[in-house]
């Protein structure tokens, strides 16, 4: 049995760690203020450990993908971090066995993101093809128009920048938003604001006091949902100042 479900390929492993971290920090069954990791019966220490590992490898995703910019030291950091996470979270006796906890207490969609088949209905399903995998797809969001009371967003697959079509096997490009004077402290602060249609989404600020003198910003990110209901890793976060009045 593999020590964990973390993919063997480094690039896939980094994105897997990021996607599972987003999921474990998402809202739990108890509503606002609760987290998925609590549903899985992870301890707070275990949740923090996984997130800390994500914080180490996430900034190295782009350098690793661009083989010309990654350094030997960065490569070693990635390998050491993934090895440590495998040993910490794996199935082996003596480890924290986080995957077993997801098997026991998670839902179908949790198992899918965690790439768990052992002891779940996913064991009877074939693996994903590249065209039906959310793991390697991170949609980008651009604020194309910013006017009084409204922003028009564009969502694209960076792998096909000239097309607004969804990648094969994807059902939605889901957009999430956070509004505030400072960046969000947690990914849990973001709320779903809509699915992009043909790569476009208009969002309004009907719930924001546009007469206020406080400068507010809107932050966005997107993630794909596959035809099987699996959520992929979130793309980069972008932001723009909310316009309060006509200039």
Short mmCIF file of C-alpha atoms in Angstrom, two decimals:
data_model
loop_
_atom_site.label_atom_id
_atom_site.label_comp_id
_atom_site.label_asym_id
_atom_site.label_seq_id
_atom_site.Cartn_x
_atom_site.Cartn_y
_atom_site.Cartn_z
CA UNK A 1 0.00 0.00 0.00
CA UNK A 2 1.28 3.46 -0.83
CA UNK A 3 2.34 5.42 2.23
CA UNK A 4 -0.11 8.21 1.38
CA UNK A 5 -2.27 9.35 -1.49
CA UNK A 6 0.09 12.21 -2.33
CA UNK A 7 1.03 11.82 -6.02
CA UNK A 8 4.55 10.70 -6.84
CA UNK A 9 5.07 13.41 -9.46
CA UNK A 10 6.29 16.56 -7.73
CA UNK A 11 4.13 19.06 -9.62
CA UNK A 12 0.98 17.01 -9.02
CA UNK A 13 1.96 16.54 -5.36
CA UNK A 14 2.25 20.30 -4.79
CA UNK A 15 -1.19 20.98 -6.29
CA UNK A 16 -2.67 18.05 -4.36
CA UNK A 17 -1.35 19.48 -1.08
CA UNK A 18 -2.80 22.90 -1.94
CA UNK A 19 -6.21 21.51 -2.91
CA UNK A 20 -6.54 19.39 0.24
CA UNK A 21 -5.46 22.33 2.37
CA UNK A 22 -8.19 24.50 0.81
CA UNK A 23 -10.69 21.75 1.57
CA UNK A 24 -9.59 21.11 5.17
CA UNK A 25 -9.87 24.86 5.90
CA UNK A 26 -13.27 25.22 4.23
CA UNK A 27 -16.47 25.54 6.26
CA UNK A 28 -17.44 22.45 8.22
CA UNK A 29 -20.82 20.84 8.87
CA UNK A 30 -21.31 23.05 11.92
CA UNK A 31 -21.51 26.20 9.81
CA UNK A 32 -19.59 29.45 10.14
CA UNK A 33 -16.61 29.11 12.48
CA UNK A 34 -16.19 25.37 11.94
CA UNK A 35 -13.88 23.57 9.54
CA UNK A 36 -13.71 20.41 7.46
CA UNK A 37 -10.71 19.19 9.41
CA UNK A 38 -12.94 19.04 12.47
CA UNK A 39 -15.47 16.92 10.57
CA UNK A 40 -12.64 14.52 9.73
CA UNK A 41 -11.60 14.37 13.41
CA UNK A 42 -8.19 15.86 12.65
CA UNK A 43 -6.65 17.66 15.61
CA UNK A 44 -5.81 21.34 15.37
CA UNK A 45 -2.13 20.37 15.41
CA UNK A 46 -2.66 18.14 12.38
CA UNK A 47 -4.54 20.86 10.51
CA UNK A 48 -1.80 23.39 11.22
CA UNK A 49 0.92 20.96 10.15
CA UNK A 50 -0.74 20.32 6.77
CA UNK A 51 -1.27 24.06 6.22
CA UNK A 52 2.34 24.84 7.13
CA UNK A 53 3.56 22.30 4.58
CA UNK A 54 1.33 23.96 1.98
CA UNK A 55 2.86 27.36 2.84
CA UNK A 56 6.31 25.94 2.08
CA UNK A 57 5.57 24.27 -1.27
CA UNK A 58 2.93 26.61 -2.78
CA UNK A 59 5.38 29.46 -3.60
CA UNK A 60 7.59 26.91 -5.37
CA UNK A 61 4.84 25.68 -7.71
CA UNK A 62 5.57 28.20 -10.47
CA UNK A 63 9.38 27.89 -10.28
CA UNK A 64 9.07 24.11 -10.44
CA UNK A 65 6.72 24.26 -13.41
CA UNK A 66 9.24 26.55 -15.11
CA UNK A 67 12.25 24.27 -14.96
CA UNK A 68 14.63 27.11 -15.85
CA UNK A 69 13.95 29.12 -12.68
CA UNK A 70 13.95 26.43 -9.97
CA UNK A 71 17.14 26.13 -7.92
CA UNK A 72 18.70 23.00 -6.47
CA UNK A 73 17.93 24.27 -2.99
CA UNK A 74 14.27 24.78 -3.86
CA UNK A 75 14.05 21.28 -5.36
CA UNK A 76 15.48 19.81 -2.17
CA UNK A 77 13.06 21.83 -0.04
CA UNK A 78 10.11 20.46 -2.01
CA UNK A 79 11.30 16.87 -1.76
CA UNK A 80 12.03 17.10 1.97
CA UNK A 81 8.65 18.75 2.67
CA UNK A 82 6.64 16.19 0.70
CA UNK A 83 8.57 13.32 2.32
CA UNK A 84 7.82 14.74 5.77
CA UNK A 85 4.14 15.13 4.95
CA UNK A 86 3.92 11.56 3.63
CA UNK A 87 5.44 10.22 6.83
CA UNK A 88 3.24 12.42 9.03
CA UNK A 89 -0.08 11.82 7.27
CA UNK A 90 0.28 8.29 5.94
CA UNK A 91 -1.37 4.99 6.67
CA UNK A 92 1.61 3.55 8.57
CA UNK A 93 1.29 2.71 12.25
CA UNK A 94 2.98 5.44 14.24
CA UNK A 95 1.98 8.23 11.89
CA UNK A 96 -1.00 10.49 12.31
CA UNK A 97 -2.90 8.47 9.67
CA UNK A 98 -4.86 11.46 8.39
CA UNK A 99 -6.10 9.58 5.34
CA UNK A 100 -7.80 6.94 7.51
CA UNK A 101 -9.61 9.73 9.33
CA UNK A 102 -10.90 11.12 6.03
CA UNK A 103 -12.03 7.62 5.02
CA UNK A 104 -13.91 7.17 8.29
CA UNK A 105 -15.47 10.60 8.64
CA UNK A 106 -15.34 12.25 5.20
CA UNK A 107 -17.84 12.43 2.37
CA UNK A 108 -17.62 11.25 -1.23
CA UNK A 109 -16.37 14.64 -2.43
CA UNK A 110 -13.73 14.66 0.34
CA UNK A 111 -12.44 11.26 -0.72
CA UNK A 112 -12.23 12.45 -4.33
CA UNK A 113 -10.12 15.50 -3.49
CA UNK A 114 -7.95 13.45 -1.12
CA UNK A 115 -7.48 10.83 -3.87
CA UNK A 116 -8.67 8.08 -1.52
CA UNK A 117 -10.02 4.83 -2.93
CA UNK A 118 -9.21 2.38 -0.15
CA UNK A 119 -12.45 1.41 1.61
CA UNK A 120 -14.60 3.87 -0.35
CA UNK A 121 -16.91 3.62 -3.40
CA UNK A 122 -14.14 5.27 -5.41
CA UNK A 123 -12.26 1.97 -5.28
CA UNK A 124 -14.60 0.67 -7.99
CA UNK A 125 -14.06 3.64 -10.28
CA UNK A 126 -11.29 4.01 -12.80
CA UNK A 127 -8.71 6.75 -12.44
CA UNK A 128 -9.23 10.15 -13.98
CA UNK A 129 -7.97 10.99 -17.39
CA UNK A 130 -6.03 14.22 -17.79
CA UNK A 131 -9.04 15.87 -19.43
CA UNK A 132 -11.26 15.02 -16.48
CA UNK A 133 -8.88 15.92 -13.67
CA UNK A 134 -9.24 19.10 -11.65
CA UNK A 135 -5.86 18.65 -9.98
CA UNK A 136 -3.68 20.35 -12.60
CA UNK A 137 -6.16 23.09 -13.55
CA UNK A 138 -6.12 26.47 -11.81
CA UNK A 139 -8.29 29.08 -13.53
CA UNK A 140 -7.17 32.69 -13.58
CA UNK A 141 -9.46 35.65 -12.85
CA UNK A 142 -9.08 39.10 -14.42
CA UNK A 143 -11.14 42.20 -13.61
CA UNK A 144 -11.99 43.34 -17.14
CA UNK A 145 -14.27 46.25 -16.24
CA UNK A 146 -14.70 48.14 -12.99
CA UNK A 147 -17.59 50.61 -12.88
CA UNK A 148 -19.86 52.08 -10.24
CA UNK A 149 -21.56 49.23 -8.39
CA UNK A 150 -20.29 46.46 -10.65
CA UNK A 151 -17.25 44.53 -11.79
CA UNK A 152 -17.01 42.33 -14.86
CA UNK A 153 -14.71 39.36 -14.44
CA UNK A 154 -13.07 37.09 -16.97
CA UNK A 155 -12.08 33.54 -16.07
CA UNK A 156 -9.66 31.57 -18.23
CA UNK A 157 -7.67 28.38 -18.23
CA UNK A 158 -4.04 29.61 -18.38
CA UNK A 159 -3.17 26.58 -20.51
CA UNK A 160 -5.51 27.87 -23.26
CA UNK A 161 -5.38 31.68 -22.86
CA UNK A 162 -7.05 32.43 -26.20
CA UNK A 163 -10.17 30.41 -25.35
CA UNK A 164 -12.99 31.11 -22.90
CA UNK A 165 -14.32 27.55 -23.06
CA UNK A 166 -14.24 25.28 -20.04
CA UNK A 167 -11.58 22.55 -20.13
CA UNK A 168 -12.80 19.09 -21.05
CA UNK A 169 -14.49 17.36 -18.11
CA UNK A 170 -15.19 20.59 -16.22
CA UNK A 171 -18.77 21.61 -15.39
CA UNK A 172 -18.26 25.03 -13.79
CA UNK A 173 -15.67 27.73 -13.22
CA UNK A 174 -16.72 28.81 -9.73
CA UNK A 175 -15.78 32.29 -8.51
CA UNK A 176 -15.38 33.26 -4.85
CA UNK A 177 -15.21 36.78 -3.40
CA UNK A 178 -14.12 38.59 -0.26
CA UNK A 179 -14.75 42.29 0.47
CA UNK A 180 -12.79 44.30 2.99
CA UNK A 181 -10.24 47.01 3.65
CA UNK A 182 -7.41 44.47 4.08
CA UNK A 183 -6.75 41.05 2.50
CA UNK A 184 -8.60 38.08 3.97
CA UNK A 185 -6.93 36.33 6.88
CA UNK A 186 -8.30 32.94 5.81
CA UNK A 187 -9.56 31.34 2.63
CA UNK A 188 -12.70 30.67 4.66
CA UNK A 189 -13.47 34.39 4.52
CA UNK A 190 -14.32 34.06 0.82
CA UNK A 191 -17.88 33.24 -0.27
CA UNK A 192 -19.16 31.81 -3.54
CA UNK A 193 -20.44 34.58 -5.80
CA UNK A 194 -21.28 32.80 -9.06
CA UNK A 195 -20.30 30.54 -11.94
CA UNK A 196 -18.62 32.14 -14.93
CA UNK A 197 -20.62 31.69 -18.14
CA UNK A 198 -18.46 31.47 -21.26
CA UNK A 199 -15.61 32.76 -19.17
CA UNK A 200 -17.44 35.85 -17.93
CA UNK A 201 -19.17 36.86 -14.71
CA UNK A 202 -20.70 40.19 -13.67
CA UNK A 203 -20.79 40.83 -9.92
CA UNK A 204 -22.57 43.69 -8.20
CA UNK A 205 -22.29 45.32 -4.81
CA UNK A 206 -25.95 45.62 -3.88
CA UNK A 207 -25.04 44.63 -0.33
CA UNK A 208 -22.31 47.29 -0.02
CA UNK A 209 -22.88 50.89 1.12
CA UNK A 210 -21.61 52.77 -1.92
CA UNK A 211 -21.97 56.11 -0.13
CA UNK A 212 -19.34 55.16 2.43
CA UNK A 213 -16.04 57.03 2.64
CA UNK A 214 -14.19 53.85 3.64
CA UNK A 215 -12.09 52.45 0.80
CA UNK A 216 -13.10 48.83 0.17
CA UNK A 217 -11.57 46.23 -2.11
CA UNK A 218 -12.93 43.04 -3.63
CA UNK A 219 -10.70 39.97 -3.78
CA UNK A 220 -11.49 37.04 -6.09
CA UNK A 221 -10.29 33.57 -6.96
CA UNK A 222 -11.74 30.78 -9.09
CA UNK A 223 -11.65 27.00 -9.04
CA UNK A 224 -13.03 24.39 -11.41
CA UNK A 225 -15.70 21.85 -10.56
CA UNK A 226 -15.60 18.70 -12.67
CA UNK A 227 -18.57 16.86 -14.11
CA UNK A 228 -18.13 14.45 -11.19
CA UNK A 229 -18.55 17.22 -8.64
CA UNK A 230 -14.89 17.42 -7.64
CA UNK A 231 -13.47 20.84 -6.76
CA UNK A 232 -10.00 21.66 -8.02
CA UNK A 233 -7.30 23.84 -6.51
CA UNK A 234 -7.98 27.55 -6.37
CA UNK A 235 -6.23 29.88 -8.75
CA UNK A 236 -4.35 33.04 -7.85
CA UNK A 237 -6.19 35.72 -5.88
CA UNK A 238 -6.74 39.09 -7.60
CA UNK A 239 -8.26 42.29 -6.26
CA UNK A 240 -9.64 45.66 -7.32
CA UNK A 241 -10.91 48.72 -5.48
CA UNK A 242 -14.69 49.12 -5.40
CA UNK A 243 -15.79 52.32 -7.14
CA UNK A 244 -18.24 54.30 -5.05
CA UNK A 245 -19.24 57.08 -7.39
CA UNK A 246 -18.96 58.26 -10.96
CA UNK A 247 -15.79 60.19 -11.67
#
